[in-house]
PDB file of N, CA and C in Angstrom:
ATOM      1  N   UNK A  21       0.270  -0.842  -0.099  1.00  0.00           N
ATOM      2  CA  UNK A  21       0.549   0.035   0.512  1.00  0.00           C
ATOM      3  C   UNK A  21       0.994   0.989  -0.418  1.00  0.00           C
ATOM      4  N   UNK A  22       0.654   2.070  -0.321  1.00  0.00           N
ATOM      5  CA  UNK A  22       1.518   3.175  -0.659  1.00  0.00           C
ATOM      6  C   UNK A  22       0.566   4.620  -0.159  1.00  0.00           C
ATOM      7  N   UNK A  23       0.815   5.906   0.522  1.00  0.00           N
ATOM      8  CA  UNK A  23       1.061   7.333   0.296  1.00  0.00           C
ATOM      9  C   UNK A  23       0.512   8.384  -1.606  1.00  0.00           C
ATOM     10  N   UNK A  24      -0.354   9.002  -0.951  1.00  0.00           N
ATOM     11  CA  UNK A  24       0.149  10.926  -2.345  1.00  0.00           C
ATOM     12  C   UNK A  24       0.507  11.583  -1.642  1.00  0.00           C
ATOM     13  N   UNK A  25       1.166  11.736  -2.014  1.00  0.00           N
ATOM     14  CA  UNK A  25       1.914  12.945  -2.067  1.00  0.00           C
ATOM     15  C   UNK A  25       0.995  14.557  -0.855  1.00  0.00           C
ATOM     16  N   UNK A  26      -0.518  14.152  -1.760  1.00  0.00           N
ATOM     17  CA  UNK A  26      -0.634  15.669  -0.547  1.00  0.00           C
ATOM     18  C   UNK A  26      -1.227  14.653   1.115  1.00  0.00           C
ATOM     19  N   UNK A  27      -1.328  13.147   1.559  1.00  0.00           N
ATOM     20  CA  UNK A  27      -1.230  12.229   2.498  1.00  0.00           C
ATOM     21  C   UNK A  27       0.453  13.153   2.594  1.00  0.00           C
ATOM     22  N   UNK A  28       1.054  13.274   2.129  1.00  0.00           N
ATOM     23  CA  UNK A  28       1.799  13.808   2.311  1.00  0.00           C
ATOM     24  C   UNK A  28       2.717  15.148   3.351  1.00  0.00           C
ATOM     25  N   UNK A  29       2.304  15.747   2.196  1.00  0.00           N
ATOM     26  CA  UNK A  29       1.980  17.766   3.045  1.00  0.00           C
ATOM     27  C   UNK A  29       1.321  17.465   3.927  1.00  0.00           C
ATOM     28  N   UNK A  30      -0.357  16.909   4.070  1.00  0.00           N
ATOM     29  CA  UNK A  30      -1.082  17.024   4.944  1.00  0.00           C
ATOM     30  C   UNK A  30      -0.356  16.287   6.884  1.00  0.00           C
ATOM     31  N   UNK A  31       0.210  15.729   6.825  1.00  0.00           N
ATOM     32  CA  UNK A  31       1.386  14.678   7.908  1.00  0.00           C
ATOM     33  C   UNK A  31       2.185  15.744   7.396  1.00  0.00           C
ATOM     34  N   UNK A  32       2.415  16.517   6.891  1.00  0.00           N
ATOM     35  CA  UNK A  32       4.046  17.586   7.037  1.00  0.00           C
ATOM     36  C   UNK A  32       3.703  18.469   8.109  1.00  0.00           C
ATOM     37  N   UNK A  33       2.335  19.181   7.731  1.00  0.00           N
ATOM     38  CA  UNK A  33       1.602  20.261   8.180  1.00  0.00           C
ATOM     39  C   UNK A  33       1.836  19.850  10.049  1.00  0.00           C
ATOM     40  N   UNK A  34       1.136  18.445   9.712  1.00  0.00           N
ATOM     41  CA  UNK A  34       0.193  17.946  10.775  1.00  0.00           C
ATOM     42  C   UNK A  34       1.914  17.788  12.055  1.00  0.00           C
ATOM     43  N   UNK A  35       3.262  17.265  11.616  1.00  0.00           N
ATOM     44  CA  UNK A  35       3.895  17.323  11.933  1.00  0.00           C
ATOM     45  C   UNK A  35       4.823  19.058  12.588  1.00  0.00           C
ATOM     46  N   UNK A  36       3.840  19.930  11.595  1.00  0.00           N
ATOM     47  CA  UNK A  36       4.667  21.776  11.778  1.00  0.00           C
ATOM     48  C   UNK A  36       3.764  22.184  13.310  1.00  0.00           C
ATOM     49  N   UNK A  37       2.734  21.403  12.908  1.00  0.00           N
ATOM     50  CA  UNK A  37       1.937  22.949  14.273  1.00  0.00           C
ATOM     51  C   UNK A  37       1.033  22.893  12.593  1.00  0.00           C
ATOM     52  N   UNK A  38       1.336  23.174  11.494  1.00  0.00           N
ATOM     53  CA  UNK A  38       0.624  23.991  10.990  1.00  0.00           C
ATOM     54  C   UNK A  38      -1.363  23.609  10.246  1.00  0.00           C
ATOM     55  N   UNK A  39      -0.944  22.119  10.622  1.00  0.00           N
ATOM     56  CA  UNK A  39      -2.842  21.986  10.565  1.00  0.00           C
ATOM     57  C   UNK A  39      -3.626  21.904  11.592  1.00  0.00           C
ATOM     58  N   UNK A  40      -4.468  22.506  11.250  1.00  0.00           N
ATOM     59  CA  UNK A  40      -5.390  22.569  13.026  1.00  0.00           C
ATOM     60  C   UNK A  40      -6.823  21.489  12.614  1.00  0.00           C
ATOM     61  N   UNK A  41      -7.066  20.810  13.323  1.00  0.00           N
ATOM     62  CA  UNK A  41      -7.998  20.275  13.128  1.00  0.00           C
ATOM     63  C   UNK A  41      -9.568  20.526  12.722  1.00  0.00           C
ATOM     64  N   UNK A  42     -10.224  19.445  11.286  1.00  0.00           N
ATOM     65  CA  UNK A  42     -11.940  19.893  10.924  1.00  0.00           C
ATOM     66  C   UNK A  42     -11.825  21.275  10.737  1.00  0.00           C
ATOM     67  N   UNK A  43      -9.809  22.046   9.814  1.00  0.00           N
ATOM     68  CA  UNK A  43      -9.847  22.596   9.211  1.00  0.00           C
ATOM     69  C   UNK A  43      -9.019  22.155   7.882  1.00  0.00           C
ATOM     70  N   UNK A  44      -9.652  23.447   5.833  1.00  0.00           N
ATOM     71  CA  UNK A  44      -8.443  22.972   5.197  1.00  0.00           C
ATOM     72  C   UNK A  44      -7.132  23.337   5.645  1.00  0.00           C
ATOM     73  N   UNK A  45      -5.967  23.124   5.127  1.00  0.00           N
ATOM     74  CA  UNK A  45      -4.901  23.849   4.919  1.00  0.00           C
ATOM     75  C   UNK A  45      -4.057  25.369   4.357  1.00  0.00           C
ATOM     76  N   UNK A  46      -3.578  25.923   4.638  1.00  0.00           N
ATOM     77  CA  UNK A  46      -3.813  27.523   4.128  1.00  0.00           C
ATOM     78  C   UNK A  46      -2.112  26.638   2.341  1.00  0.00           C
ATOM     79  N   UNK A  47      -3.771  27.486   1.768  1.00  0.00           N
ATOM     80  CA  UNK A  47      -3.075  27.883   0.444  1.00  0.00           C
ATOM     81  C   UNK A  47      -0.864  28.288   0.572  1.00  0.00           C
ATOM     82  N   UNK A  48      -0.961  29.176   1.124  1.00  0.00           N
ATOM     83  CA  UNK A  48       0.495  29.363   1.428  1.00  0.00           C
ATOM     84  C   UNK A  48       1.587  28.100   1.852  1.00  0.00           C
ATOM     85  N   UNK A  49       0.621  27.804   2.849  1.00  0.00           N
ATOM     86  CA  UNK A  49       1.687  26.296   3.606  1.00  0.00           C
ATOM     87  C   UNK A  49       1.820  25.338   2.211  1.00  0.00           C
ATOM     88  N   UNK A  50       0.558  24.935   2.084  1.00  0.00           N
ATOM     89  CA  UNK A  50       0.066  23.757   1.037  1.00  0.00           C
ATOM     90  C   UNK A  50       1.646  24.408   0.400  1.00  0.00           C
ATOM     91  N   UNK A  51       1.372  25.266  -0.485  1.00  0.00           N
ATOM     92  CA  UNK A  51       2.340  25.317  -1.767  1.00  0.00           C
ATOM     93  C   UNK A  51       3.788  25.639  -0.764  1.00  0.00           C
ATOM     94  N   UNK A  52       4.217  26.225   0.403  1.00  0.00           N
ATOM     95  CA  UNK A  52       5.003  25.556   1.038  1.00  0.00           C
ATOM     96  C   UNK A  52       5.249  23.799   0.889  1.00  0.00           C
ATOM     97  N   UNK A  53       5.463  23.169   2.126  1.00  0.00           N
ATOM     98  CA  UNK A  53       5.575  21.383   1.979  1.00  0.00           C
ATOM     99  C   UNK A  53       5.396  20.880   0.516  1.00  0.00           C
ATOM    100  N   UNK A  54       3.641  21.135   0.247  1.00  0.00           N
ATOM    101  CA  UNK A  54       4.494  20.851  -1.250  1.00  0.00           C
ATOM    102  C   UNK A  54       5.314  20.904  -2.813  1.00  0.00           C
ATOM    103  N   UNK A  55       5.803  22.155  -2.420  1.00  0.00           N
ATOM    104  CA  UNK A  55       7.554  22.655  -3.073  1.00  0.00           C
ATOM    105  C   UNK A  55       8.225  22.173  -3.061  1.00  0.00           C
ATOM    106  N   UNK A  56       8.734  21.544  -1.066  1.00  0.00           N
ATOM    107  CA  UNK A  56       9.815  20.567  -0.909  1.00  0.00           C
ATOM    108  C   UNK A  56       9.844  19.058  -1.077  1.00  0.00           C
ATOM    109  N   UNK A  57       8.745  18.566  -1.564  1.00  0.00           N
ATOM    110  CA  UNK A  57       8.478  17.265  -1.343  1.00  0.00           C
ATOM    111  C   UNK A  57       9.841  16.703  -2.890  1.00  0.00           C
ATOM    112  N   UNK A  58       9.297  17.136  -3.407  1.00  0.00           N
ATOM    113  CA  UNK A  58      10.587  16.675  -5.007  1.00  0.00           C
ATOM    114  C   UNK A  58      11.363  17.072  -4.551  1.00  0.00           C
ATOM    115  N   UNK A  59      11.809  18.420  -4.723  1.00  0.00           N
ATOM    116  CA  UNK A  59      13.042  18.262  -3.639  1.00  0.00           C
ATOM    117  C   UNK A  59      13.635  17.032  -2.697  1.00  0.00           C
ATOM    118  N   UNK A  60      12.421  16.692  -1.428  1.00  0.00           N
ATOM    119  CA  UNK A  60      14.118  15.481  -0.574  1.00  0.00           C
ATOM    120  C   UNK A  60      14.017  14.565  -0.932  1.00  0.00           C
ATOM    121  N   UNK A  61      12.410  13.573  -2.110  1.00  0.00           N
ATOM    122  CA  UNK A  61      12.102  12.781  -2.876  1.00  0.00           C
ATOM    123  C   UNK A  61      13.527  12.658  -4.014  1.00  0.00           C
ATOM    124  N   UNK A  62      14.185  13.938  -4.559  1.00  0.00           N
ATOM    125  CA  UNK A  62      15.396  13.144  -5.657  1.00  0.00           C
ATOM    126  C   UNK A  62      16.849  13.271  -4.365  1.00  0.00           C
ATOM    127  N   UNK A  63      16.597  14.219  -3.480  1.00  0.00           N
ATOM    128  CA  UNK A  63      17.945  13.591  -2.208  1.00  0.00           C
ATOM    129  C   UNK A  63      17.648  12.902  -1.246  1.00  0.00           C
ATOM    130  N   UNK A  64      16.991  12.399  -2.058  1.00  0.00           N
ATOM    131  CA  UNK A  64      16.796  10.719  -0.824  1.00  0.00           C
ATOM    132  C   UNK A  64      16.710   9.276  -2.323  1.00  0.00           C
ATOM    133  N   UNK A  65      16.756   9.699  -3.305  1.00  0.00           N
ATOM    134  CA  UNK A  65      17.674   8.366  -4.527  1.00  0.00           C
ATOM    135  C   UNK A  65      18.282   7.857  -3.478  1.00  0.00           C
ATOM    136  N   UNK A  66      19.388   7.820  -4.313  1.00  0.00           N
ATOM    137  CA  UNK A  66      20.394   8.213  -3.843  1.00  0.00           C
ATOM    138  C   UNK A  66      20.291   6.067  -2.749  1.00  0.00           C
ATOM    139  N   UNK A  67      19.687   6.721  -1.878  1.00  0.00           N
ATOM    140  CA  UNK A  67      19.118   5.919  -0.510  1.00  0.00           C
ATOM    141  C   UNK A  67      17.451   4.509  -1.153  1.00  0.00           C
ATOM    142  N   UNK A  68      17.117   5.368  -0.382  1.00  0.00           N
ATOM    143  CA  UNK A  68      15.789   5.001  -1.609  1.00  0.00           C
ATOM    144  C   UNK A  68      14.668   5.889  -3.195  1.00  0.00           C
ATOM    145  N   UNK A  69      14.340   4.632  -4.016  1.00  0.00           N
ATOM    146  CA  UNK A  69      14.268   5.461  -5.300  1.00  0.00           C
ATOM    147  C   UNK A  69      13.153   5.346  -5.232  1.00  0.00           C
ATOM    148  N   UNK A  70      12.044   6.501  -5.874  1.00  0.00           N
ATOM    149  CA  UNK A  70      10.463   7.041  -5.244  1.00  0.00           C
ATOM    150  C   UNK A  70      10.271   7.590  -6.770  1.00  0.00           C
ATOM    151  N   UNK A  71      10.080   6.650  -7.328  1.00  0.00           N
ATOM    152  CA  UNK A  71       9.576   6.920  -8.808  1.00  0.00           C
ATOM    153  C   UNK A  71       9.170   8.243  -8.953  1.00  0.00           C
ATOM    154  N   UNK A  72       7.118   7.625  -8.371  1.00  0.00           N
ATOM    155  CA  UNK A  72       5.450   8.314  -8.412  1.00  0.00           C
ATOM    156  C   UNK A  72       5.855   9.171  -7.210  1.00  0.00           C
ATOM    157  N   UNK A  73       5.582  10.375  -7.292  1.00  0.00           N
ATOM    158  CA  UNK A  73       5.917  11.225  -5.497  1.00  0.00           C
ATOM    159  C   UNK A  73       3.825  10.938  -4.782  1.00  0.00           C
ATOM    160  N   UNK A  74       3.491  10.498  -5.969  1.00  0.00           N
ATOM    161  CA  UNK A  74       2.185   9.396  -5.071  1.00  0.00           C
ATOM    162  C   UNK A  74       2.073   8.406  -4.902  1.00  0.00           C
ATOM    163  N   UNK A  75       3.017   7.645  -4.996  1.00  0.00           N
ATOM    164  CA  UNK A  75       3.220   6.512  -4.242  1.00  0.00           C
ATOM    165  C   UNK A  75       4.124   5.793  -3.397  1.00  0.00           C
ATOM    166  N   UNK A  76       4.299   6.314  -2.560  1.00  0.00           N
ATOM    167  CA  UNK A  76       5.262   6.686  -1.522  1.00  0.00           C
ATOM    168  C   UNK A  76       5.655   5.284  -0.544  1.00  0.00           C
ATOM    169  N   UNK A  77       5.832   4.685  -0.459  1.00  0.00           N
ATOM    170  CA  UNK A  77       5.635   3.820   0.058  1.00  0.00           C
ATOM    171  C   UNK A  77       5.612   3.270   2.179  1.00  0.00           C
ATOM    172  N   UNK A  78       4.291   3.071   2.414  1.00  0.00           N
ATOM    173  CA  UNK A  78       3.749   3.111   3.483  1.00  0.00           C
ATOM    174  C   UNK A  78       4.847   3.146   4.522  1.00  0.00           C
ATOM    175  N   UNK A  79       5.461   1.595   4.949  1.00  0.00           N
ATOM    176  CA  UNK A  79       6.143   2.147   5.568  1.00  0.00           C
ATOM    177  C   UNK A  79       7.168   2.971   6.018  1.00  0.00           C
ATOM    178  N   UNK A  80       7.287   4.317   4.297  1.00  0.00           N
ATOM    179  CA  UNK A  80       8.827   4.870   4.590  1.00  0.00           C
ATOM    180  C   UNK A  80       8.123   6.104   4.562  1.00  0.00           C
ATOM    181  N   UNK A  81       6.809   6.224   5.061  1.00  0.00           N
ATOM    182  CA  UNK A  81       6.114   7.315   4.639  1.00  0.00           C
ATOM    183  C   UNK A  81       6.215   8.578   5.917  1.00  0.00           C
ATOM    184  N   UNK A  82       6.144   7.716   6.874  1.00  0.00           N
ATOM    185  CA  UNK A  82       6.112   8.924   8.351  1.00  0.00           C
ATOM    186  C   UNK A  82       8.154   9.426   8.173  1.00  0.00           C
ATOM    187  N   UNK A  83       8.566   8.777   7.474  1.00  0.00           N
ATOM    188  CA  UNK A  83      10.398   8.900   8.303  1.00  0.00           C
ATOM    189  C   UNK A  83      10.134  10.144   6.716  1.00  0.00           C
ATOM    190  N   UNK A  84      10.504   9.637   5.517  1.00  0.00           N
ATOM    191  CA  UNK A  84       9.899  10.398   4.463  1.00  0.00           C
ATOM    192  C   UNK A  84       9.260  11.705   4.999  1.00  0.00           C
ATOM    193  N   UNK A  85       7.891  12.085   5.565  1.00  0.00           N
ATOM    194  CA  UNK A  85       8.111  13.288   6.081  1.00  0.00           C
ATOM    195  C   UNK A  85       8.198  14.460   7.025  1.00  0.00           C
ATOM    196  N   UNK A  86       9.335  13.197   7.733  1.00  0.00           N
ATOM    197  CA  UNK A  86      10.244  13.743   8.645  1.00  0.00           C
ATOM    198  C   UNK A  86      11.218  14.047   8.233  1.00  0.00           C
ATOM    199  N   UNK A  87      11.707  14.245   7.178  1.00  0.00           N
ATOM    200  CA  UNK A  87      12.929  15.072   5.963  1.00  0.00           C
ATOM    201  C   UNK A  87      11.935  15.865   5.938  1.00  0.00           C
ATOM    202  N   UNK A  88      11.341  15.664   5.129  1.00  0.00           N
ATOM    203  CA  UNK A  88       9.957  16.664   4.475  1.00  0.00           C
ATOM    204  C   UNK A  88       9.620  18.276   5.787  1.00  0.00           C
ATOM    205  N   UNK A  89       9.333  17.571   7.116  1.00  0.00           N
ATOM    206  CA  UNK A  89       8.945  18.164   7.549  1.00  0.00           C
ATOM    207  C   UNK A  89      10.499  19.415   7.850  1.00  0.00           C
ATOM    208  N   UNK A  90      11.516  18.517   8.352  1.00  0.00           N
ATOM    209  CA  UNK A  90      13.080  19.299   8.325  1.00  0.00           C
ATOM    210  C   UNK A  90      13.317  19.979   7.493  1.00  0.00           C
ATOM    211  N   UNK A  91      12.480  20.252   5.982  1.00  0.00           N
ATOM    212  CA  UNK A  91      13.076  21.366   4.935  1.00  0.00           C
ATOM    213  C   UNK A  91      11.991  22.161   5.399  1.00  0.00           C
ATOM    214  N   UNK A  92      10.743  22.047   5.218  1.00  0.00           N
ATOM    215  CA  UNK A  92       9.648  22.467   4.874  1.00  0.00           C
ATOM    216  C   UNK A  92       9.374  23.528   6.451  1.00  0.00           C
ATOM    217  N   UNK A  93       9.919  23.191   7.391  1.00  0.00           N
ATOM    218  CA  UNK A  93       9.940  24.356   9.239  1.00  0.00           C
ATOM    219  C   UNK A  93      10.959  25.561   8.818  1.00  0.00           C
ATOM    220  N   UNK A  94      11.714  24.969   8.617  1.00  0.00           N
ATOM    221  CA  UNK A  94      13.250  26.293   8.878  1.00  0.00           C
ATOM    222  C   UNK A  94      12.128  27.412   7.393  1.00  0.00           C
ATOM    223  N   UNK A  95      11.792  27.358   6.612  1.00  0.00           N
ATOM    224  CA  UNK A  95      11.069  27.991   5.288  1.00  0.00           C
ATOM    225  C   UNK A  95       9.668  28.596   6.207  1.00  0.00           C
ATOM    226  N   UNK A  96       9.881  28.791   7.523  1.00  0.00           N
ATOM    227  CA  UNK A  96       8.388  29.505   7.798  1.00  0.00           C
ATOM    228  C   UNK A  96       8.486  30.134   9.209  1.00  0.00           C
ATOM    229  N   UNK A  97      10.057  29.612   9.548  1.00  0.00           N
ATOM    230  CA  UNK A  97      10.771  30.561  10.661  1.00  0.00           C
ATOM    231  C   UNK A  97      11.569  31.230   9.622  1.00  0.00           C
ATOM    232  N   UNK A  98      12.426  31.231   9.218  1.00  0.00           N
ATOM    233  CA  UNK A  98      12.987  32.027   7.747  1.00  0.00           C
ATOM    234  C   UNK A  98      14.624  31.613   8.334  1.00  0.00           C
ATOM    235  N   UNK A  99      14.813  30.275   8.348  1.00  0.00           N
ATOM    236  CA  UNK A  99      15.607  29.140   9.633  1.00  0.00           C
ATOM    237  C   UNK A  99      16.486  28.691   7.909  1.00  0.00           C
ATOM    238  N   UNK A 100      17.506  28.127   8.779  1.00  0.00           N
ATOM    239  CA  UNK A 100      18.670  26.577   8.072  1.00  0.00           C
ATOM    240  C   UNK A 100      18.460  25.647   8.457  1.00  0.00           C
ATOM    241  N   UNK A 101      17.940  24.801   7.494  1.00  0.00           N
ATOM    242  CA  UNK A 101      17.167  23.774   8.065  1.00  0.00           C
ATOM    243  C   UNK A 101      18.608  23.118   9.353  1.00  0.00           C
ATOM    244  N   UNK A 102      18.468  22.457  10.371  1.00  0.00           N
ATOM    245  CA  UNK A 102      19.792  21.739  10.523  1.00  0.00           C
ATOM    246  C   UNK A 102      19.732  20.247  10.296  1.00  0.00           C
ATOM    247  N   UNK A 103      20.798  20.519   9.464  1.00  0.00           N
ATOM    248  CA  UNK A 103      21.709  19.690   9.033  1.00  0.00           C
ATOM    249  C   UNK A 103      21.906  18.157   9.682  1.00  0.00           C
ATOM    250  N   UNK A 104      22.095  18.482  10.851  1.00  0.00           N
ATOM    251  CA  UNK A 104      22.587  16.768  11.885  1.00  0.00           C
ATOM    252  C   UNK A 104      21.855  16.374  11.827  1.00  0.00           C
ATOM    253  N   UNK A 105      20.858  17.122  12.002  1.00  0.00           N
ATOM    254  CA  UNK A 105      19.131  16.669  11.652  1.00  0.00           C
ATOM    255  C   UNK A 105      18.150  15.546  10.933  1.00  0.00           C
ATOM    256  N   UNK A 106      18.602  16.012   9.186  1.00  0.00           N
ATOM    257  CA  UNK A 106      18.623  15.564   8.577  1.00  0.00           C
ATOM    258  C   UNK A 106      19.642  14.543   7.950  1.00  0.00           C
ATOM    259  N   UNK A 107      20.797  14.264   8.244  1.00  0.00           N
ATOM    260  CA  UNK A 107      21.102  13.567   8.036  1.00  0.00           C
ATOM    261  C   UNK A 107      21.696  11.790   9.789  1.00  0.00           C
ATOM    262  N   UNK A 108      21.060  12.240  10.532  1.00  0.00           N
ATOM    263  CA  UNK A 108      20.534  10.821  11.134  1.00  0.00           C
ATOM    264  C   UNK A 108      18.885  10.613  10.728  1.00  0.00           C
ATOM    265  N   UNK A 109      17.864  11.835  10.097  1.00  0.00           N
ATOM    266  CA  UNK A 109      17.167  10.534   8.883  1.00  0.00           C
ATOM    267  C   UNK A 109      17.384  10.444   8.506  1.00  0.00           C
ATOM    268  N   UNK A 110      17.937  10.338   7.459  1.00  0.00           N
ATOM    269  CA  UNK A 110      18.465   9.992   5.785  1.00  0.00           C
ATOM    270  C   UNK A 110      19.104   7.680   6.677  1.00  0.00           C
ATOM    271  N   UNK A 111      19.986   8.306   7.581  1.00  0.00           N
ATOM    272  CA  UNK A 111      20.353   7.617   8.174  1.00  0.00           C
ATOM    273  C   UNK A 111      19.687   5.429   8.687  1.00  0.00           C
ATOM    274  N   UNK A 112      18.598   6.715   8.867  1.00  0.00           N
ATOM    275  CA  UNK A 112      17.748   5.946   9.294  1.00  0.00           C
ATOM    276  C   UNK A 112      17.068   5.725   8.539  1.00  0.00           C
ATOM    277  N   UNK A 113      16.639   6.338   7.203  1.00  0.00           N
ATOM    278  CA  UNK A 113      15.193   5.855   6.147  1.00  0.00           C
ATOM    279  C   UNK A 113      16.725   4.386   6.001  1.00  0.00           C
ATOM    280  N   UNK A 114      18.195   4.809   5.094  1.00  0.00           N
ATOM    281  CA  UNK A 114      19.210   3.723   5.236  1.00  0.00           C
ATOM    282  C   UNK A 114      19.153   2.370   5.651  1.00  0.00           C
ATOM    283  N   UNK A 115      19.019   2.312   7.787  1.00  0.00           N
ATOM    284  CA  UNK A 115      18.355   1.489   8.400  1.00  0.00           C
ATOM    285  C   UNK A 115      17.442   0.490   7.662  1.00  0.00           C
ATOM    286  N   UNK A 116      16.082   1.733   7.455  1.00  0.00           N
ATOM    287  CA  UNK A 116      15.044   0.361   7.202  1.00  0.00           C
ATOM    288  C   UNK A 116      14.743   0.567   5.391  1.00  0.00           C
ATOM    289  N   UNK A 117      16.036   0.329   4.663  1.00  0.00           N
ATOM    290  CA  UNK A 117      15.912  -0.105   3.445  1.00  0.00           C
ATOM    291  C   UNK A 117      17.258  -0.410   3.371  1.00  0.00           C
ATOM    292  N   UNK A 118      17.714  -0.828   4.019  1.00  0.00           N
ATOM    293  CA  UNK A 118      18.803  -2.316   4.267  1.00  0.00           C
ATOM    294  C   UNK A 118      18.226  -3.642   4.043  1.00  0.00           C
ATOM    295  N   UNK A 119      19.062  -4.418   3.652  1.00  0.00           N
ATOM    296  CA  UNK A 119      18.347  -6.085   2.842  1.00  0.00           C
ATOM    297  C   UNK A 119      19.294  -6.492   5.076  1.00  0.00           C
ATOM    298  N   UNK A 120      18.152  -6.965   5.032  1.00  0.00           N
ATOM    299  CA  UNK A 120      18.367  -8.447   6.377  1.00  0.00           C
ATOM    300  C   UNK A 120      19.264  -9.150   6.325  1.00  0.00           C
ATOM    301  N   UNK A 121      20.107  -9.194   7.329  1.00  0.00           N
ATOM    302  CA  UNK A 121      21.176 -10.453   7.035  1.00  0.00           C
ATOM    303  C   UNK A 121      20.960 -12.001   7.371  1.00  0.00           C
ATOM    304  N   UNK A 122      20.695 -12.690   6.816  1.00  0.00           N
ATOM    305  CA  UNK A 122      20.357 -14.140   6.461  1.00  0.00           C
ATOM    306  C   UNK A 122      21.258 -14.729   7.354  1.00  0.00           C
ATOM    307  N   UNK A 123      22.416 -14.774   8.012  1.00  0.00           N
ATOM    308  CA  UNK A 123      23.295 -15.156   8.986  1.00  0.00           C
ATOM    309  C   UNK A 123      23.477 -16.654   8.571  1.00  0.00           C
ATOM    310  N   UNK A 124      23.212 -16.767   7.260  1.00  0.00           N
ATOM    311  CA  UNK A 124      24.016 -17.949   6.192  1.00  0.00           C
ATOM    312  C   UNK A 124      25.103 -18.368   5.027  1.00  0.00           C
ATOM    313  N   UNK A 125      25.517 -19.186   6.140  1.00  0.00           N
ATOM    314  CA  UNK A 125      26.839 -18.591   5.118  1.00  0.00           C
ATOM    315  C   UNK A 125      26.652 -19.198   3.429  1.00  0.00           C
ATOM    316  N   UNK A 126      27.594 -18.544   2.190  1.00  0.00           N
ATOM    317  CA  UNK A 126      27.646 -18.392   1.260  1.00  0.00           C
ATOM    318  C   UNK A 126      27.759 -19.846   0.789  1.00  0.00           C
ATOM    319  N   UNK A 127      27.162 -19.409  -0.398  1.00  0.00           N
ATOM    320  CA  UNK A 127      28.246 -21.423  -1.450  1.00  0.00           C
ATOM    321  C   UNK A 127      28.987 -20.138  -3.059  1.00  0.00           C
ATOM    322  N   UNK A 128      30.002 -20.549  -2.759  1.00  0.00           N
ATOM    323  CA  UNK A 128      30.798 -20.068  -3.657  1.00  0.00           C
ATOM    324  C   UNK A 128      30.387 -20.667  -4.896  1.00  0.00           C
ATOM    325  N   UNK A 129      30.280 -20.580  -5.531  1.00  0.00           N
ATOM    326  CA  UNK A 129      30.068 -20.656  -7.545  1.00  0.00           C
ATOM    327  C   UNK A 129      31.165 -20.294  -8.532  1.00  0.00           C
ATOM    328  N   UNK A 130      32.625 -21.686  -8.613  1.00  0.00           N
ATOM    329  CA  UNK A 130      33.502 -20.860  -9.704  1.00  0.00           C
ATOM    330  C   UNK A 130      33.433 -21.783 -10.915  1.00  0.00           C
ATOM    331  N   UNK A 131      34.257 -21.158 -11.403  1.00  0.00           N
ATOM    332  CA  UNK A 131      33.775 -20.678 -12.526  1.00  0.00           C
ATOM    333  C   UNK A 131      34.877 -21.692 -13.643  1.00  0.00           C
TER     334      UNK A 131
END
């Protein structure tokens, strides 16, 4: 199952405290957050490739939302993103997509 970019915008708005229950998100907030999604997806493309912004894997959704929030949040307060926090989130994303070791011996095939 996957989530859409619209779901991501509202999740990031919730993380940043910009979403109010029962009310629609304002246009400037929506555009600011939506404008950061493509940049974040291209930034993490070396870790995990997401070809369609409307098909974000559910198991990675929360982590990607936090990364987008790390870049969109400072836009509202005219600050710079905390890159150490972003690197920590990217390391967590690497952990999520890593292949789990099987701890089985590998059989060599000689040609």
